[in-house]
mmCIF file of C-alpha atoms in Angstrom:
data_model
loop_
_atom_site.group_PDB
_atom_site.id
_atom_site.type_symbol
_atom_site.label_atom_id
_atom_site.label_comp_id
_atom_site.label_asym_id
_atom_site.label_seq_id
_atom_site.Cartn_x
_atom_site.Cartn_y
_atom_site.Cartn_z
ATOM 1 C CA MET O 1 0.005 -0.021 0.048
ATOM 2 C CA THR O 2 1.766 3.103 -1.212
ATOM 3 C CA ASP O 3 -0.174 5.414 1.098
ATOM 4 C CA THR O 4 0.658 3.394 4.278
ATOM 5 C CA ILE O 5 3.681 3.704 6.475
ATOM 6 C CA ARG O 6 5.019 0.561 8.120
ATOM 7 C CA ILE O 7 6.573 0.854 11.597
ATOM 8 C CA ALA O 8 8.648 -1.950 13.112
ATOM 9 C CA ILE O 9 8.782 -2.300 16.854
ATOM 10 C CA GLN O 10 10.135 -4.954 19.294
ATOM 11 C CA LYS O 11 7.635 -7.753 19.746
ATOM 12 C CA SER O 12 7.882 -8.062 23.544
ATOM 13 C CA GLY O 13 9.592 -6.515 26.479
ATOM 14 C CA ARG O 14 9.773 -3.021 28.055
ATOM 15 C CA LEU O 15 10.935 -1.327 24.822
ATOM 16 C CA SER O 16 7.889 -2.703 23.075
ATOM 17 C CA GLU O 17 5.500 -1.591 25.822
ATOM 18 C CA ASP O 18 6.939 1.928 25.802
ATOM 19 C CA SER O 19 6.866 2.072 21.969
ATOM 20 C CA LEU O 20 3.182 1.065 21.845
ATOM 21 C CA LYS O 21 2.262 3.614 24.661
ATOM 22 C CA LEU O 22 3.945 6.361 22.664
ATOM 23 C CA ILE O 23 2.005 5.454 19.416
ATOM 24 C CA LYS O 24 -1.223 5.448 21.403
ATOM 25 C CA GLU O 25 -0.369 8.705 23.046
ATOM 26 C CA CYS O 26 -0.066 10.118 19.575
ATOM 27 C CA GLY O 27 -3.714 9.356 18.939
ATOM 28 C CA ILE O 28 -3.136 6.302 16.826
ATOM 29 C CA ARG O 29 -5.394 3.329 17.581
ATOM 30 C CA PHE O 30 -4.766 -0.244 16.755
ATOM 31 C CA ASP O 31 -5.353 -3.796 18.041
ATOM 32 C CA ASN O 32 -2.173 -5.578 19.243
ATOM 33 C CA GLY O 33 -3.735 -8.485 21.112
ATOM 34 C CA GLY O 34 -3.349 -12.133 20.522
ATOM 35 C CA GLY O 35 0.361 -12.263 19.725
ATOM 36 C CA LYS O 36 -0.011 -10.664 16.330
ATOM 37 C CA LEU O 37 3.057 -10.174 14.123
ATOM 38 C CA LYS O 38 1.348 -7.344 12.263
ATOM 39 C CA THR O 39 -1.515 -4.979 12.927
ATOM 40 C CA ALA O 40 -3.076 -1.967 11.109
ATOM 41 C CA ALA O 41 -4.005 1.347 12.740
ATOM 42 C CA THR O 42 -7.742 2.143 12.500
ATOM 43 C CA ASN O 43 -7.366 5.928 12.364
ATOM 44 C CA PHE O 44 -4.039 6.592 10.757
ATOM 45 C CA PRO O 45 -2.479 5.123 7.546
ATOM 46 C CA ALA O 46 0.037 2.945 9.360
ATOM 47 C CA GLU O 47 0.932 -0.715 9.844
ATOM 48 C CA ILE O 48 2.918 -1.973 12.852
ATOM 49 C CA LEU O 49 5.246 -4.967 12.561
ATOM 50 C CA PHE O 50 6.352 -6.924 15.672
ATOM 51 C CA LEU O 51 9.888 -8.100 15.294
ATOM 52 C CA ARG O 52 13.112 -9.124 17.178
ATOM 53 C CA ASP O 53 14.808 -5.926 18.115
ATOM 54 C CA ASP O 54 17.993 -6.795 16.362
ATOM 55 C CA ASP O 55 16.176 -7.529 13.185
ATOM 56 C CA ILE O 56 14.583 -4.171 13.047
ATOM 57 C CA PRO O 57 17.455 -2.141 11.583
ATOM 58 C CA GLY O 58 17.770 -4.713 8.721
ATOM 59 C CA TYR O 59 14.027 -4.590 7.936
ATOM 60 C CA VAL O 60 14.254 -0.805 7.742
ATOM 61 C CA GLU O 61 17.402 -0.827 5.514
ATOM 62 C CA ASP O 62 15.680 -3.341 3.135
ATOM 63 C CA GLY O 63 12.508 -1.249 2.943
ATOM 64 C CA VAL O 64 10.228 -3.977 4.420
ATOM 65 C CA ALA O 65 9.470 -1.352 7.188
ATOM 66 C CA HIS O 66 9.747 2.326 6.518
ATOM 67 C CA LEU O 67 10.398 3.140 10.219
ATOM 68 C CA GLY O 68 11.656 1.346 13.320
ATOM 69 C CA ILE O 69 11.731 2.034 17.016
ATOM 70 C CA VAL O 70 14.758 0.443 18.505
ATOM 71 C CA GLY O 71 17.461 0.939 21.078
ATOM 72 C CA GLN O 72 20.274 3.164 19.793
ATOM 73 C CA ASN O 73 22.702 0.564 20.971
ATOM 74 C CA VAL O 74 21.160 -2.006 18.584
ATOM 75 C CA SER O 75 21.055 0.448 15.735
ATOM 76 C CA GLU O 76 24.707 1.336 16.193
ATOM 77 C CA GLU O 77 25.805 -2.311 16.661
ATOM 78 C CA THR O 78 24.105 -3.627 13.525
ATOM 79 C CA ASN O 79 25.550 -0.723 11.546
ATOM 80 C CA ARG O 80 22.781 -0.775 8.950
ATOM 81 C CA THR O 81 22.334 2.056 6.497
ATOM 82 C CA VAL O 82 19.433 3.940 8.067
ATOM 83 C CA ASP O 83 18.812 7.449 9.439
ATOM 84 C CA THR O 84 18.117 8.167 13.104
ATOM 85 C CA VAL O 85 15.280 10.675 12.761
ATOM 86 C CA HIS O 86 14.285 11.220 16.384
ATOM 87 C CA LYS O 87 15.396 10.343 19.955
ATOM 88 C CA LEU O 88 12.409 9.258 21.980
ATOM 89 C CA GLY O 89 13.680 9.730 25.529
ATOM 90 C CA PHE O 90 12.690 6.309 27.004
ATOM 91 C CA SER O 91 14.427 2.888 27.519
ATOM 92 C CA LYS O 92 17.553 4.704 28.507
ATOM 93 C CA CYS O 93 20.514 2.509 29.475
ATOM 94 C CA ARG O 94 24.243 2.237 29.077
ATOM 95 C CA LEU O 95 26.658 -0.279 27.645
ATOM 96 C CA SER O 96 29.234 -0.885 30.224
ATOM 97 C CA ILE O 97 32.225 -3.139 30.982
ATOM 98 C CA GLY O 98 32.104 -5.079 34.190
ATOM 99 C CA VAL O 99 34.818 -7.142 35.969
ATOM 100 C CA LEU O 100 34.718 -9.388 39.025
ATOM 101 C CA ARG O 101 34.049 -7.439 42.213
ATOM 102 C CA GLU O 102 37.183 -8.546 43.982
ATOM 103 C CA GLN O 103 39.428 -7.682 40.918
ATOM 104 C CA GLU O 104 41.552 -4.551 41.295
ATOM 105 C CA TYR O 105 40.811 -2.172 38.508
ATOM 106 C CA ASN O 106 42.944 0.959 37.817
ATOM 107 C CA GLY O 107 41.740 1.959 34.258
ATOM 108 C CA VAL O 108 40.884 0.748 30.759
ATOM 109 C CA GLN O 109 44.515 -0.273 30.224
ATOM 110 C CA ASP O 110 43.931 -3.036 32.714
ATOM 111 C CA LEU O 111 41.809 -4.780 30.028
ATOM 112 C CA ASP O 112 44.864 -5.133 27.676
ATOM 113 C CA GLY O 113 45.347 -8.815 26.874
ATOM 114 C CA LYS O 114 42.162 -9.874 28.601
ATOM 115 C CA SER O 115 39.150 -11.683 27.158
ATOM 116 C CA ILE O 116 35.796 -9.816 27.258
ATOM 117 C CA ALA O 117 32.426 -11.447 26.599
ATOM 118 C CA THR O 118 29.746 -9.402 24.908
ATOM 119 C CA THR O 119 26.886 -9.396 22.441
ATOM 120 C CA TYR O 120 28.061 -5.901 21.180
ATOM 121 C CA PRO O 121 31.428 -6.747 19.427
ATOM 122 C CA ARG O 122 31.415 -3.779 17.093
ATOM 123 C CA LEU O 123 30.736 -1.049 19.805
ATOM 124 C CA LEU O 124 33.171 -2.851 22.183
ATOM 125 C CA GLY O 125 35.877 -3.112 19.509
ATOM 126 C CA GLU O 126 35.621 0.524 18.533
ATOM 127 C CA TYR O 127 35.975 1.583 22.223
ATOM 128 C CA LEU O 128 38.943 -0.607 22.752
ATOM 129 C CA ALA O 129 40.701 0.628 19.563
ATOM 130 C CA ALA O 130 40.027 4.232 20.605
ATOM 131 C CA ASN O 131 41.793 3.612 23.872
ATOM 132 C CA ASN O 132 44.668 1.584 22.335
ATOM 133 C CA VAL O 133 43.663 -1.582 24.225
ATOM 134 C CA THR O 134 44.139 -4.992 22.528
ATOM 135 C CA ALA O 135 41.734 -7.544 24.054
ATOM 136 C CA HIS O 136 40.168 -10.710 22.843
ATOM 137 C CA ILE O 137 36.372 -10.109 22.205
ATOM 138 C CA HIS O 138 34.441 -13.237 22.878
ATOM 139 C CA GLU O 139 31.026 -12.822 21.208
ATOM 140 C CA ILE O 140 28.116 -14.680 22.830
ATOM 141 C CA SER O 141 24.386 -14.359 22.313
ATOM 142 C CA GLY O 142 23.131 -14.291 25.936
ATOM 143 C CA SER O 143 23.897 -14.754 29.665
ATOM 144 C CA VAL O 144 26.898 -12.497 29.377
ATOM 145 C CA GLU O 145 27.087 -11.791 33.145
ATOM 146 C CA ILE O 146 28.050 -15.381 34.055
ATOM 147 C CA ALA O 147 31.033 -15.476 31.718
ATOM 148 C CA PRO O 148 33.769 -14.400 34.359
ATOM 149 C CA SER O 149 32.413 -16.808 37.026
ATOM 150 C CA ILE O 150 32.568 -19.780 34.811
ATOM 151 C CA GLY O 151 36.009 -18.920 33.345
ATOM 152 C CA LEU O 152 34.807 -18.046 29.837
ATOM 153 C CA ALA O 153 36.075 -14.447 30.012
ATOM 154 C CA ASP O 154 37.937 -11.953 32.258
ATOM 155 C CA ALA O 155 35.294 -9.283 31.855
ATOM 156 C CA VAL O 156 31.968 -8.521 30.253
ATOM 157 C CA CYS O 157 30.459 -5.664 28.207
ATOM 158 C CA ASP O 158 26.612 -5.559 28.361
ATOM 159 C CA ILE O 159 23.617 -3.267 28.731
ATOM 160 C CA VAL O 160 23.156 -1.846 32.241
ATOM 161 C CA SER O 161 20.134 -0.069 33.494
ATOM 162 C CA SER O 162 20.269 -0.183 37.347
ATOM 163 C CA GLY O 163 23.423 -2.284 37.717
ATOM 164 C CA SER O 164 21.646 -4.927 39.823
ATOM 165 C CA THR O 165 22.267 -7.779 37.333
ATOM 166 C CA LEU O 166 25.988 -7.130 37.409
ATOM 167 C CA LEU O 167 25.950 -7.024 41.281
ATOM 168 C CA SER O 168 23.963 -10.193 41.544
ATOM 169 C CA ASN O 169 26.545 -11.938 39.439
ATOM 170 C CA GLY O 170 29.568 -10.749 41.535
ATOM 171 C CA LEU O 171 30.616 -8.014 39.036
ATOM 172 C CA LYS O 172 31.225 -4.288 39.189
ATOM 173 C CA GLU O 173 30.789 -1.641 36.477
ATOM 174 C CA VAL O 174 34.085 -0.055 35.584
ATOM 175 C CA GLU O 175 33.744 1.556 32.153
ATOM 176 C CA THR O 176 30.718 3.090 30.338
ATOM 177 C CA ILE O 177 31.322 2.888 26.554
ATOM 178 C CA PHE O 178 27.997 3.969 25.156
ATOM 179 C CA ARG O 179 24.827 5.638 26.328
ATOM 180 C CA SER O 180 21.729 4.638 24.692
ATOM 181 C CA GLU O 181 17.859 5.303 24.514
ATOM 182 C CA ALA O 182 15.003 4.409 22.196
ATOM 183 C CA VAL O 183 15.309 6.044 18.782
ATOM 184 C CA MET O 184 13.176 6.182 15.631
ATOM 185 C CA ILE O 185 15.027 5.099 12.495
ATOM 186 C CA ALA O 186 13.963 5.452 8.898
ATOM 187 C CA GLY O 187 15.094 4.058 5.612
ATOM 188 C CA LYS O 188 17.167 6.176 3.186
ATOM 189 C CA ASN O 189 15.304 8.080 0.577
ATOM 190 C CA LEU O 190 11.724 7.423 1.868
ATOM 191 C CA PRO O 191 9.058 7.729 -0.986
ATOM 192 C CA ALA O 192 7.218 11.031 -0.816
ATOM 193 C CA PRO O 193 3.891 9.603 0.780
ATOM 194 C CA GLN O 194 5.849 7.896 3.588
ATOM 195 C CA GLN O 195 7.982 11.012 4.155
ATOM 196 C CA ALA O 196 4.782 13.025 4.519
ATOM 197 C CA LEU O 197 3.344 10.463 7.058
ATOM 198 C CA LEU O 198 6.685 10.421 8.986
ATOM 199 C CA ASP O 199 6.499 14.233 9.219
ATOM 200 C CA GLN O 200 2.926 13.904 10.669
ATOM 201 C CA LEU O 201 4.062 11.313 13.056
ATOM 202 C CA LEU O 202 7.027 13.314 14.244
ATOM 203 C CA PHE O 203 4.758 16.284 14.835
ATOM 204 C CA ARG O 204 2.623 14.258 17.142
ATOM 205 C CA ILE O 205 5.529 12.653 18.923
ATOM 206 C CA LYS O 206 7.213 15.985 19.606
ATOM 207 C CA SER O 207 3.836 17.412 20.946
ATOM 208 C CA VAL O 208 3.479 14.424 23.365
ATOM 209 C CA GLN O 209 7.164 14.747 24.475
ATOM 210 C CA VAL O 210 7.019 18.551 25.146
ATOM 211 C CA ALA O 211 3.785 18.023 27.083
ATOM 212 C CA LYS O 212 5.359 15.486 29.413
ATOM 213 C CA ASN O 213 8.048 17.955 30.461
ATOM 214 C CA ASN O 214 5.606 20.691 31.304
ATOM 215 C CA LYS O 215 2.717 21.180 33.575
ATOM 216 C CA TYR O 216 -0.359 23.453 33.575
ATOM 217 C CA ILE O 217 -0.454 25.473 36.682
ATOM 218 C CA LEU O 218 -3.379 27.532 38.224
ATOM 219 C CA LEU O 219 -3.217 29.615 41.323
ATOM 220 C CA ASN O 220 -5.015 32.474 43.094
ATOM 221 C CA CYS O 221 -3.163 35.540 44.291
ATOM 222 C CA PRO O 222 -3.661 39.133 45.477
ATOM 223 C CA ASN O 223 -3.630 41.562 42.520
ATOM 224 C CA GLU O 224 -0.530 43.253 43.935
ATOM 225 C CA SER O 225 1.337 40.001 43.676
ATOM 226 C CA VAL O 226 0.621 39.230 40.131
ATOM 227 C CA ASP O 227 3.698 40.905 38.635
ATOM 228 C CA SER O 228 6.171 39.204 41.076
ATOM 229 C CA ILE O 229 4.560 35.759 40.465
ATOM 230 C CA ILE O 230 4.789 36.182 36.674
ATOM 231 C CA GLU O 231 8.527 36.465 36.975
ATOM 232 C CA TYR O 232 8.551 32.749 37.899
ATOM 233 C CA LEU O 233 5.743 31.716 35.564
ATOM 234 C CA PRO O 234 6.536 33.192 32.207
ATOM 235 C CA GLY O 235 4.257 30.704 30.254
ATOM 236 C CA MET O 236 4.526 29.918 26.515
ATOM 237 C CA ARG O 237 3.890 33.580 25.639
ATOM 238 C CA SER O 238 2.557 35.114 28.869
ATOM 239 C CA PRO O 239 0.259 33.940 31.647
ATOM 240 C CA THR O 240 -3.465 34.260 31.648
ATOM 241 C CA VAL O 241 -4.700 36.516 34.415
ATOM 242 C CA LEU O 242 -8.467 36.454 35.283
ATOM 243 C CA PRO O 243 -10.355 38.416 37.987
ATOM 244 C CA LEU O 244 -11.888 36.383 40.831
ATOM 245 C CA ALA O 245 -15.293 37.128 42.360
ATOM 246 C CA GLN O 246 -13.566 38.296 45.435
ATOM 247 C CA LYS O 247 -12.261 41.782 44.889
ATOM 248 C CA GLY O 248 -8.541 42.366 44.817
ATOM 249 C CA TRP O 249 -7.805 38.806 43.826
ATOM 250 C CA SER O 250 -6.908 37.149 40.431
ATOM 251 C CA SER O 251 -6.513 33.643 39.082
ATOM 252 C CA LEU O 252 -3.246 33.038 37.258
ATOM 253 C CA HIS O 253 -3.014 30.320 34.668
ATOM 254 C CA SER O 254 0.367 29.370 33.073
ATOM 255 C CA VAL O 255 2.592 26.606 31.657
ATOM 256 C CA ILE O 256 5.811 25.786 33.335
ATOM 257 C CA ASN O 257 8.560 23.233 32.895
ATOM 258 C CA GLU O 258 8.315 20.667 35.746
ATOM 259 C CA ASN O 259 12.008 21.241 36.846
ATOM 260 C CA ASP O 260 11.467 25.006 37.041
ATOM 261 C CA PHE O 261 8.255 24.416 39.036
ATOM 262 C CA TRP O 262 10.017 22.589 41.820
ATOM 263 C CA GLU O 263 12.859 25.142 41.886
ATOM 264 C CA ASN O 264 10.410 28.119 42.088
ATOM 265 C CA ILE O 265 7.447 26.796 44.120
ATOM 266 C CA GLU O 266 8.572 28.305 47.415
ATOM 267 C CA LYS O 267 9.253 31.693 45.780
ATOM 268 C CA ILE O 268 5.818 31.580 44.168
ATOM 269 C CA ARG O 269 4.125 30.862 47.540
ATOM 270 C CA GLN O 270 6.177 33.581 49.275
ATOM 271 C CA ALA O 271 5.063 35.959 46.660
ATOM 272 C CA GLY O 272 1.445 35.309 47.776
ATOM 273 C CA ALA O 273 0.134 32.449 45.724
ATOM 274 C CA GLU O 274 -2.600 30.309 47.160
ATOM 275 C CA GLY O 275 -4.684 27.316 46.031
ATOM 276 C CA ILE O 276 -1.982 26.093 43.592
ATOM 277 C CA LEU O 277 -3.031 23.381 41.167
ATOM 278 C CA VAL O 278 -0.637 21.568 38.950
ATOM 279 C CA ILE O 279 -2.151 19.529 36.079
ATOM 280 C CA PRO O 280 -0.535 17.247 33.575
ATOM 281 C CA ILE O 281 -0.749 18.208 29.883
ATOM 282 C CA GLU O 282 -1.600 15.570 27.344
ATOM 283 C CA LYS O 283 -0.482 17.435 24.136
ATOM 284 C CA MET O 284 1.385 20.643 23.575
ATOM 285 C CA ILE O 285 1.494 22.386 20.268
ATOM 286 C CA LEU O 286 4.057 25.153 20.132
#
């Protein structure tokens, strides 16, 4: 279908859940129940393919899928000819080197001549080469963390989120070689209909992302406090100020970045604000 865009996502796991959540937050409805490998949106010209994560870049490169949502680490490791069109801000992790907890470690040069087990030989190889370290890369497909304890390797290089998996296997994290998050990738030279649909989808995604970082705030304050409170609540253009039924008081409505809110809340209260309400924003069009 020339007027449909095909989006490949991971078929299971946290990345899959977060990808589906984002698509739904963009107002795109679809049925993904029953272990389907493909589904079509009901209100947007899109098909969703459910694939293994390390297969997604290849499907996008070959044009089977126009877009893919995948970890940046996977996209870089597979080294397919695709474009990273947008960082999505979820599924953040890092690719790190770990060694046995009791092992003394003074720096990356300690890895020279050692054996390192990993499922990311390309990224690890580039890191070692950049640091003039010669080590044997032992590529394995899973259970990387147990490699040192069974004598398969001296160290590991694997994805780390909290670090608990390394700790539970008697390892400590010593080097971070790559920081990753979910990204949207696209094939080179998309046909015009798919490029137009990608532009529409990116517009929706950015609106959702901006909204998540901002909050809608409503408060009451004496009229003489309005100007001083506005200093901390500039809004998208300027706050809305409405008179209350009680004379001498106003209601102030604005949008504020969540980080700025927590930094300024005490100043806003000290300036005379009362009855402060902070409300999530679903979409935000700038």
